[in-house]
Tab-separated table of C-alpha atoms in Angstrom:
chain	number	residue	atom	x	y	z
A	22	UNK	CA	136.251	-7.555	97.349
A	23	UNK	CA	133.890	-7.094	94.159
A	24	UNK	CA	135.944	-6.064	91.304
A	25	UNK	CA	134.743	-2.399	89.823
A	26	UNK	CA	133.122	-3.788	86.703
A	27	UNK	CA	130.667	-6.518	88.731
A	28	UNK	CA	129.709	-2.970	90.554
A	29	UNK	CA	129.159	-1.137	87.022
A	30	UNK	CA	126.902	-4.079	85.523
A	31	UNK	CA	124.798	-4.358	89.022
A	32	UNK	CA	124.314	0.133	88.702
A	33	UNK	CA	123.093	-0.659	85.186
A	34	UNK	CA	120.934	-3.652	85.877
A	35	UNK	CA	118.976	-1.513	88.463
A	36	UNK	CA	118.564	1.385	86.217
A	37	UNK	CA	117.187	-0.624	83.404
A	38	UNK	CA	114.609	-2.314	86.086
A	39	UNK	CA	113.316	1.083	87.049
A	40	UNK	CA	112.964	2.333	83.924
A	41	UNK	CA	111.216	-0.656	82.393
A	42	UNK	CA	108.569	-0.366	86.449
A	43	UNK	CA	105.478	1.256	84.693
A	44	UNK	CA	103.242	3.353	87.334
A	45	UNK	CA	100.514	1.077	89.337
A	46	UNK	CA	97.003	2.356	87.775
A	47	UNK	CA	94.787	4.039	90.558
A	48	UNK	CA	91.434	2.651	90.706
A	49	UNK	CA	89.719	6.270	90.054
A	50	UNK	CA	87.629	7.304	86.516
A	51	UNK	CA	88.758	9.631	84.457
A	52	UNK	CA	85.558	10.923	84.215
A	53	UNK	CA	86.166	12.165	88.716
A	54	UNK	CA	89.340	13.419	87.546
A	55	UNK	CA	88.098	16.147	84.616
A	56	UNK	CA	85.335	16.994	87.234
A	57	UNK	CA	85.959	19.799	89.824
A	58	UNK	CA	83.902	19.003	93.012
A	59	UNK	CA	81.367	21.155	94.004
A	60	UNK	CA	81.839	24.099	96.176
A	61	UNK	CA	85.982	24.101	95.771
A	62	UNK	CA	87.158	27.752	95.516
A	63	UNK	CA	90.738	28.304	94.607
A	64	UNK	CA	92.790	29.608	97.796
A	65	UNK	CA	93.182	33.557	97.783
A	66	UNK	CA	96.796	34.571	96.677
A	67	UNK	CA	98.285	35.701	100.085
A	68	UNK	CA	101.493	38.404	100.917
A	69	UNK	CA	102.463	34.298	102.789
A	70	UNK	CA	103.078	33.361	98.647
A	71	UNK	CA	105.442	36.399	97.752
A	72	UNK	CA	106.534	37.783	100.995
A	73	UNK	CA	109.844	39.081	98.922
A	74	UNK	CA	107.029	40.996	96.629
A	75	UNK	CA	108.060	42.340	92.812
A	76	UNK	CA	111.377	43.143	91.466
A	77	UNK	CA	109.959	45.910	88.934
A	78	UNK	CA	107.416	48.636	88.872
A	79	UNK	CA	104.794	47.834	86.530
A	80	UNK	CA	102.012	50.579	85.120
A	81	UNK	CA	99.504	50.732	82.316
A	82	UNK	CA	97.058	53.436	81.212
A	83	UNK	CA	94.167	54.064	79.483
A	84	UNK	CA	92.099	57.317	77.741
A	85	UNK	CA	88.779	58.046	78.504
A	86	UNK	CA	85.965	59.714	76.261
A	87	UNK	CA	85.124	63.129	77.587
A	88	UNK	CA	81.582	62.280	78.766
A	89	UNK	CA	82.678	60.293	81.206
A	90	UNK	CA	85.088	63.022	83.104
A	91	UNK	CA	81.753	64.043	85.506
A	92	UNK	CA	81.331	60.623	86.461
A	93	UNK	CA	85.065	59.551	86.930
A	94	UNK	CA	85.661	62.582	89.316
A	95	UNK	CA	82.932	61.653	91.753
A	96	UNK	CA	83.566	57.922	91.786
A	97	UNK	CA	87.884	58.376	91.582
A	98	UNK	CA	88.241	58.140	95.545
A	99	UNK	CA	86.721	54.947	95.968
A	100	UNK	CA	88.615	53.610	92.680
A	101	UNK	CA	91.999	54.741	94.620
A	102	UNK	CA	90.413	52.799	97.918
A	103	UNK	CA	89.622	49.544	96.300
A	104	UNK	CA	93.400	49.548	94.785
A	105	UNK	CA	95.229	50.761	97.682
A	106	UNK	CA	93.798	47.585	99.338
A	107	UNK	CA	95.861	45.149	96.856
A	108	UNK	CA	99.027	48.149	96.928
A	109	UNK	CA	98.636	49.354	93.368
A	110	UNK	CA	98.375	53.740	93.196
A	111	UNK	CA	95.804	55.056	90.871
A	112	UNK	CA	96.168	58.836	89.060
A	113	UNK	CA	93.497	60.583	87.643
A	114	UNK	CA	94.784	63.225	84.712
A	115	UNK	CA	91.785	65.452	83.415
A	116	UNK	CA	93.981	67.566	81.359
A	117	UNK	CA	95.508	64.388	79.100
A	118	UNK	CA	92.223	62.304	79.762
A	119	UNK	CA	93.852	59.361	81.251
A	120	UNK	CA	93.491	56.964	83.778
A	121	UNK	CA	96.990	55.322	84.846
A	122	UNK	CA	97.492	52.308	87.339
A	123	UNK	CA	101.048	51.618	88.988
A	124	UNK	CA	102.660	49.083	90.943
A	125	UNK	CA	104.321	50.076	94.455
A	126	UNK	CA	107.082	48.217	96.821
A	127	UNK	CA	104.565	46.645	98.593
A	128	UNK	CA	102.756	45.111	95.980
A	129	UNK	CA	103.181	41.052	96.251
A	130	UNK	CA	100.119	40.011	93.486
A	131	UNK	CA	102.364	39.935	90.572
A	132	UNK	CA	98.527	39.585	88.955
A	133	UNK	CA	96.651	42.768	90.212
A	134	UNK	CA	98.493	44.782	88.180
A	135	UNK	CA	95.989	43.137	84.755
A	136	UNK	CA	93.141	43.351	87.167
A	137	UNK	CA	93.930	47.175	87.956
A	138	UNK	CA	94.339	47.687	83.889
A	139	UNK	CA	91.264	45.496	83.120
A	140	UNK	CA	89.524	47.720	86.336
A	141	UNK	CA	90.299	51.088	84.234
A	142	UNK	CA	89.561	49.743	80.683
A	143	UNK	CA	86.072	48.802	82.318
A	144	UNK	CA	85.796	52.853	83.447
A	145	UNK	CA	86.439	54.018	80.321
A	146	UNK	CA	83.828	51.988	78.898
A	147	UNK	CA	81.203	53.614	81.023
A	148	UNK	CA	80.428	50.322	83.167
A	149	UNK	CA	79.654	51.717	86.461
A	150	UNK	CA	82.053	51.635	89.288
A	151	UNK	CA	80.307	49.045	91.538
A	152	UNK	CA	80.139	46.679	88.785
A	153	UNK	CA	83.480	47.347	87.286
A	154	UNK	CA	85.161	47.056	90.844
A	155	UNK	CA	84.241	43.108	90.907
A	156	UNK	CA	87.148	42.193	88.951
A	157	UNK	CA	89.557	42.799	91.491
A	158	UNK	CA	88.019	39.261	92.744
A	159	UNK	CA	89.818	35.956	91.738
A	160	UNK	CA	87.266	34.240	90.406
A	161	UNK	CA	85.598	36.959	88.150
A	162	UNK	CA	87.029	38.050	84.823
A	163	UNK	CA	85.982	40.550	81.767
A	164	UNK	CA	85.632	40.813	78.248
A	165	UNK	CA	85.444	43.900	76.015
A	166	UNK	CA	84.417	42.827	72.392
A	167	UNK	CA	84.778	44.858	69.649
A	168	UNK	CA	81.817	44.946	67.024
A	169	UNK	CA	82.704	48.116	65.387
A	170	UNK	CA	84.431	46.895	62.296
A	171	UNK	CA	82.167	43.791	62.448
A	172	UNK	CA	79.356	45.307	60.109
A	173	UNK	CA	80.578	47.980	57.112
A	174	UNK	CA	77.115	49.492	57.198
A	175	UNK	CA	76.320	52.184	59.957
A	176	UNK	CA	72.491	51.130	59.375
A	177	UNK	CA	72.715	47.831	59.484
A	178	UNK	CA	75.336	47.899	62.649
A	179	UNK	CA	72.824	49.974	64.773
A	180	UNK	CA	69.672	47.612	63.893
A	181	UNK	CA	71.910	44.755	65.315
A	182	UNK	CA	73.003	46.117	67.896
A	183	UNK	CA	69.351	47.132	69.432
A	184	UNK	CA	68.471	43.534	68.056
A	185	UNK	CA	71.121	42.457	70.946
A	186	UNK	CA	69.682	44.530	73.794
A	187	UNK	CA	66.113	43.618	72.630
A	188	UNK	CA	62.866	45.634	73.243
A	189	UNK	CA	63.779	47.494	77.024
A	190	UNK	CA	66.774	45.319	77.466
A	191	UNK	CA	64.700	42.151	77.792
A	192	UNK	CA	67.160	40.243	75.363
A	193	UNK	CA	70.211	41.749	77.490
A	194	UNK	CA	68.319	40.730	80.437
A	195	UNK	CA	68.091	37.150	79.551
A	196	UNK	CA	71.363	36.753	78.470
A	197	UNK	CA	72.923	38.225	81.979
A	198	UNK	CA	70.494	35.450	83.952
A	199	UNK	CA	71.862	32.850	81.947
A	200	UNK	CA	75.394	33.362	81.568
A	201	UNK	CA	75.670	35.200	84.955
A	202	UNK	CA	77.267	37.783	83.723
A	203	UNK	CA	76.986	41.685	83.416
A	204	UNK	CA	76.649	42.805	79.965
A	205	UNK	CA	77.449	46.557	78.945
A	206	UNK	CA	76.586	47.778	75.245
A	207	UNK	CA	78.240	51.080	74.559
A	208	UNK	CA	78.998	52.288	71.431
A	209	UNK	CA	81.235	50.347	69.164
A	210	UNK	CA	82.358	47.819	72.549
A	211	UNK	CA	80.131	44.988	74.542
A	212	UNK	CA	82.016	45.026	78.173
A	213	UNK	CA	81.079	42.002	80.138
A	214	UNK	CA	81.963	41.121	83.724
A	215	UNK	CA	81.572	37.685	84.954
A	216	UNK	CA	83.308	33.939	85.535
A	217	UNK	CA	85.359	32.549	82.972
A	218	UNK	CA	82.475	30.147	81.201
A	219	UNK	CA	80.047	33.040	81.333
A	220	UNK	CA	81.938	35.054	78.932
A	221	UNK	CA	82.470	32.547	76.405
A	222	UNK	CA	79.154	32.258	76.195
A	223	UNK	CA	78.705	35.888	75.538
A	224	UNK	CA	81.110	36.806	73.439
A	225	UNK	CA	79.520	33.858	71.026
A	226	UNK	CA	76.161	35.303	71.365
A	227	UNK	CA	77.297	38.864	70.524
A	228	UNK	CA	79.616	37.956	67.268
A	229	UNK	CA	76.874	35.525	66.213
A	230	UNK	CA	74.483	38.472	66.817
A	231	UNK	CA	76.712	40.774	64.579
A	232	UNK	CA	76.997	38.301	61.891
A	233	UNK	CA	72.811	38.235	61.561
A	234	UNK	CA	71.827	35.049	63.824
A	235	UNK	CA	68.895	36.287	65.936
A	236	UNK	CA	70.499	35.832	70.003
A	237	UNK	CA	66.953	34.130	70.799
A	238	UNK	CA	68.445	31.332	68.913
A	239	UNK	CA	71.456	31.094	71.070
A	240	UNK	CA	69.619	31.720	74.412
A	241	UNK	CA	67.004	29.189	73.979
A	242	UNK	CA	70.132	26.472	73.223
A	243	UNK	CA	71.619	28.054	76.599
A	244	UNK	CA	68.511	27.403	78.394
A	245	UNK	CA	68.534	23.797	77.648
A	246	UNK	CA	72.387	23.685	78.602
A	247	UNK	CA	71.906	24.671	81.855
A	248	UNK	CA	68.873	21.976	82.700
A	249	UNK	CA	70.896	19.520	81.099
A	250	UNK	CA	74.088	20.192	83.372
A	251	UNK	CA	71.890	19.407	86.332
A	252	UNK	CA	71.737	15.945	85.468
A	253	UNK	CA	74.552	14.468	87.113
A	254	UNK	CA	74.389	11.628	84.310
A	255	UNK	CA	74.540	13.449	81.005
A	256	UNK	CA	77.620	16.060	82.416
A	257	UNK	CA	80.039	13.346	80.652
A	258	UNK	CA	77.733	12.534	77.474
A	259	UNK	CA	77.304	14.514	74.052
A	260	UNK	CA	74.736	17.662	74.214
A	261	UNK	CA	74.249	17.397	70.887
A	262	UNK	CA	71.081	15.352	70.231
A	263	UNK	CA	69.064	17.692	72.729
A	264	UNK	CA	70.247	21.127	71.126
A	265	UNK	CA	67.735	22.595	68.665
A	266	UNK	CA	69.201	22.604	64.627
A	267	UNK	CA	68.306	25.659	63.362
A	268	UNK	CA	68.404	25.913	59.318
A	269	UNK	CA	68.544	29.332	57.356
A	270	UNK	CA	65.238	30.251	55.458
A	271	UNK	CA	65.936	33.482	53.767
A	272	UNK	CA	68.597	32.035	51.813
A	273	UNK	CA	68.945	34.063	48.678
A	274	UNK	CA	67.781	32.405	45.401
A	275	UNK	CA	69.504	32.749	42.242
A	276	UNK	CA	67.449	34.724	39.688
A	277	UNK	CA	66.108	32.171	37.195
A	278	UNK	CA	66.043	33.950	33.676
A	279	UNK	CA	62.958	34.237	32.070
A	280	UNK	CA	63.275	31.880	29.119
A	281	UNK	CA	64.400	28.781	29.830
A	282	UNK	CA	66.492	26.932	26.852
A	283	UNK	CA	65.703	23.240	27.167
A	284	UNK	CA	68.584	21.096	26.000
A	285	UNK	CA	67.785	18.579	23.442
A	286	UNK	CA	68.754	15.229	23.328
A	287	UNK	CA	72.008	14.058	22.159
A	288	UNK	CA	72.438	12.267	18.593
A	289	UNK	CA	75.258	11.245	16.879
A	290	UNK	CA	73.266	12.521	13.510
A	291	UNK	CA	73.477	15.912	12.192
A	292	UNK	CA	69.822	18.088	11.625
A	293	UNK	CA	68.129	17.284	8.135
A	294	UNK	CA	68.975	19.917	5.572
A	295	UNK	CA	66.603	22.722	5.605
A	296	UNK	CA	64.713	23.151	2.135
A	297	UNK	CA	65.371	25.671	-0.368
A	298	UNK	CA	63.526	28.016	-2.006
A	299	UNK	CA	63.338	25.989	-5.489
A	300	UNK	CA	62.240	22.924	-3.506
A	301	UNK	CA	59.656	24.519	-2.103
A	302	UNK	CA	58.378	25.919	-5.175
A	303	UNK	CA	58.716	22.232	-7.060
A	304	UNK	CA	56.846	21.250	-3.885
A	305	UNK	CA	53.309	23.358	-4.185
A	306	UNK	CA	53.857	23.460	-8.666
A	307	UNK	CA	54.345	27.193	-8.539
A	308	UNK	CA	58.008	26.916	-9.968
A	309	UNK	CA	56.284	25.935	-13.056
A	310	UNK	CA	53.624	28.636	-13.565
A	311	UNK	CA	54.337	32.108	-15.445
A	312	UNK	CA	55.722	35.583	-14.525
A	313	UNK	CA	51.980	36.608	-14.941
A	314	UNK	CA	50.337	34.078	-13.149
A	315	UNK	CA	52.452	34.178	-9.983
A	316	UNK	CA	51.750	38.416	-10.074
A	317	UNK	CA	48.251	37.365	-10.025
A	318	UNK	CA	48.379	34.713	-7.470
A	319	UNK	CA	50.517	37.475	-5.116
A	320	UNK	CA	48.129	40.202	-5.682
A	321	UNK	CA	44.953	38.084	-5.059
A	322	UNK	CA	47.168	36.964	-1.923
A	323	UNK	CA	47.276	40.384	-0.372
A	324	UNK	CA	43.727	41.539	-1.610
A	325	UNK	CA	42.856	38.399	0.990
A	326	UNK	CA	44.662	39.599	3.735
A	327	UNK	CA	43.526	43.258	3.139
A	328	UNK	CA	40.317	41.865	3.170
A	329	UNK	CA	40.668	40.348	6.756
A	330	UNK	CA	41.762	43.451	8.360
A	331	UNK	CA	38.886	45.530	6.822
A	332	UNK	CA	36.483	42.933	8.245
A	333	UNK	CA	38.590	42.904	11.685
A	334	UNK	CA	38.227	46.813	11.786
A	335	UNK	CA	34.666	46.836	10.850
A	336	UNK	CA	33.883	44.406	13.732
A	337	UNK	CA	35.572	46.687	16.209
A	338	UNK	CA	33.661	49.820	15.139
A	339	UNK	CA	29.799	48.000	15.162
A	340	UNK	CA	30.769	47.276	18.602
A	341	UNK	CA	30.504	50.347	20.246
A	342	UNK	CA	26.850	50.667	18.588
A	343	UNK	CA	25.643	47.136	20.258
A	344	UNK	CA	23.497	47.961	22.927
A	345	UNK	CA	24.530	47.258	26.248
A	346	UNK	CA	21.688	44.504	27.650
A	347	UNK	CA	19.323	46.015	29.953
A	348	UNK	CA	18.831	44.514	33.802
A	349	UNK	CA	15.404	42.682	34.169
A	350	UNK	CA	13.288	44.925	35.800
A	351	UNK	CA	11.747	44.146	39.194
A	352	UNK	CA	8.460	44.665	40.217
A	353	UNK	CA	7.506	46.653	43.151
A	354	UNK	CA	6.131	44.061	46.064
A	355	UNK	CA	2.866	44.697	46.695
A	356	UNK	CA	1.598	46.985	49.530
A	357	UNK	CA	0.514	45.093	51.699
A	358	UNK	CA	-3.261	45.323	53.485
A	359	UNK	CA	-3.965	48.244	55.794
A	360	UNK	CA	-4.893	47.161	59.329
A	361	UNK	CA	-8.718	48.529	59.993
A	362	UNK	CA	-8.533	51.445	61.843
A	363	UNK	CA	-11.256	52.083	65.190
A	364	UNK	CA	-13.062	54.776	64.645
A	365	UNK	CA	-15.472	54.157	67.545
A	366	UNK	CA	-12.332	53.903	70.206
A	367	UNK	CA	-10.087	57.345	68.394
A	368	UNK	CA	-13.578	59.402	68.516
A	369	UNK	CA	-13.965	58.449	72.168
A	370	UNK	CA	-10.187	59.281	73.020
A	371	UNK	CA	-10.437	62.957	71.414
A	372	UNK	CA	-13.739	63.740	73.288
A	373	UNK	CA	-11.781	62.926	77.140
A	374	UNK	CA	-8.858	65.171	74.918
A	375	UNK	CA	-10.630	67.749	74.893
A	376	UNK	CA	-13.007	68.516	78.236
A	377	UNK	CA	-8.985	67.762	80.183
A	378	UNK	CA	-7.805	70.904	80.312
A	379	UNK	CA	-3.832	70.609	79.730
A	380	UNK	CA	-2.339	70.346	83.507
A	381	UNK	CA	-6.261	70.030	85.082
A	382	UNK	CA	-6.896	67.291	87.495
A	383	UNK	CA	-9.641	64.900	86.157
A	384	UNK	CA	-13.209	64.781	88.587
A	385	UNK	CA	-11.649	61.773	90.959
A	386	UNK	CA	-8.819	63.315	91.715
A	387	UNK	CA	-10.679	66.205	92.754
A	388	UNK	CA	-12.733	64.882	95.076
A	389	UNK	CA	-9.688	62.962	96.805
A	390	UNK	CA	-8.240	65.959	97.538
A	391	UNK	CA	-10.807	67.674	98.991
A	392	UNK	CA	-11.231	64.755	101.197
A	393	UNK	CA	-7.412	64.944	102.018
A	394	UNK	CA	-8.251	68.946	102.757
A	395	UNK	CA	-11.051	67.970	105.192
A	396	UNK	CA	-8.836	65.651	107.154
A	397	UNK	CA	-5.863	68.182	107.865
A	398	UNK	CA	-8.400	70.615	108.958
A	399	UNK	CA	-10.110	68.199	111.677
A	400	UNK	CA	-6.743	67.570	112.479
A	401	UNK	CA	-5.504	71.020	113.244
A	402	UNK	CA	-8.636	71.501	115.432
């Protein structure tokens, strides 16, 4: 018989082997692994998954504005169809204004219950019922952004917003083909209905929008996303190089002041001493000349001056009695030569004016007539 301790080292021998095995690498890329395949759906969640159903009673509610009490009436029925379907009780209270979803016994989605609160949230929002009711499906989700308290200034707020749903939607309508989503702009909320990538997409588009970057930037970069992920060759390489770089041009310039101090150079040496008074006097001699002398040279000093402005003013005054120079004048062109009139052929024309009679019939047409008479007669005969 093997003694206890032989047994102990041959346990710990085998342990150590199978921790040191490492796992046998499977010839697949990693590249297939990341990838879903196409056309796989994720299996519906069936009552075969949680046949024991929920332990609790779950509920949430929601208010609604008052506008939207007309609507909600009408369209409440269905609502309470589409959610007895999944086991979850719907109640309508027009007095409180609220919408409240509950949980029953039956109930064995433990995830319908979000669905039912996102369903009622989407109500309230005034997204109509036959859009809102698509996220009871698995693979469709929602957003509800909040751009209210995104921009301070009501002005400003409501220009971006129309800036988002563009001249008759057209913007809104672009951004629903490509994202495939359903995009609601109410108030001070952007509701949007759609798969999970979709509404990434949008709620980057609408805080961008908000924050004063046009969307047609952002939907022309989607637009070459979505040729690009048709190539089955660039889904694993960097977008980057394809996407459009778009630099801001009304970037707001700092105010240059008028003037403009220019730095001098730097020198070790101080400025030369400016010169005085006395030096400039020893300078031009005039420190040396007499009380009575430097009067004189003052006075003859400002006589000069006064001099200059009498001639200045004098100047200005003869100009208004300058004559203004006259424009050449320009001959008349010369008539030119009368064409020669015909007398002979005007006389003639007034003569045959005047035996016509105004409304007679000249002598030809006469006589056809009478011939015209003559012929009737013979025929009546």
């Amino acid at each position: 018989m093997a003694s206890p301790s032989l047994e102990r080292r041959e346990k710990g021998a085998g342990k150590s082997e199978f921790r040191n095995q490492k796992p046998k690498p499977e010839n697949q890329d990693e590249s297939e692994l990341l990838t879903v395949p196409d056309g796989w759906k994720e299996p519906a969640f069936s009552k075969e998954d949680n046949p024991r159903g929920l332990l609790e009673e779950s509920s949430f509610s929601t208010l609604f504005p008052k506008y939207r009490e007309a609507y909600l009436k009408e369209c409440w029925p269905l609502v309470q169809k589409a959610l007895n379907e999944h086991h979850v009780n719907a109640t309508l209270d027009l007095i409180e204004g609220s919408m409240t979803v509950r949980t029953t016994k039956k109930t064995f989605d433990p995830y319908i219950i979000i669905r039912a609160r996102d369903l009622i949230k989407l109500l309230a929002r005034s997204v109509s019922f036959e859009q809102a009711v698509r996220i009871l499906q698995d693979d469709v989700a929602c957003d509800i952004i909040k751009i209210g308290s995104l921009v301070r200034n009501k002005e400003r707020f409501v220009k971006r917003r129309q800036r988002l749903i563009g001249p008759k939607g057209s913007t809104l309508k672009a951004l629903e083909l490509l994202t495939n989503c359903y995009i609601m702009v109410q108030g001070n909320t952007v509701s949007a209905i759609g798969p999970f990538s979709g509404l990434k997409e949008v709620r980057k588009v609408v805080l961008d929008t908000m924050k004063n970057i046009h969307p047609i930037y952002n939907i022309k970069s989607l637009m070459i996303k979505r040729e690009l992920a048709k190539d089955s060759e660039l889904r694993s390489q960097s977008w980057e190089r394809f996407l459009p770089q778009f630099k801001h041009k009304n970037v707001n310039k700092r105010k240059e002041p008028k003037k403009k101090t220019v730095k001098k150079e730097y020198t070790p040496f101080p400025p030369p001493q400016p010169e005085s008074q006395i030096d400039k006097e020893l300078a031009s001699g005039e420190y040396f000349l007499k009380a009575n002398q430097k009067k004189r040279q003052k006075m003859e000093a400002i006589k000069a001056k006064q001099a200059e402005a009498i001639s200045k003013k004098q100047e200005e005054r003869n100009k208004a009695f300058i004559p203004p120079k006259e424009k050449p004048i320009v001959k008349p062109k010369e008539a030119a030569t009368e064409t020669k009139i015909d007398v002979a052929s005007i006389k003639e024309k007034v003569k045959k004016a005047k035996n016509k009679k105004l409304g007679a019939l000249t002598a030809e047409e006469i006589a056809l007539k009478m011939e015209a008479d003559e012929k009737k007669k013979k025929k009546k005969k």
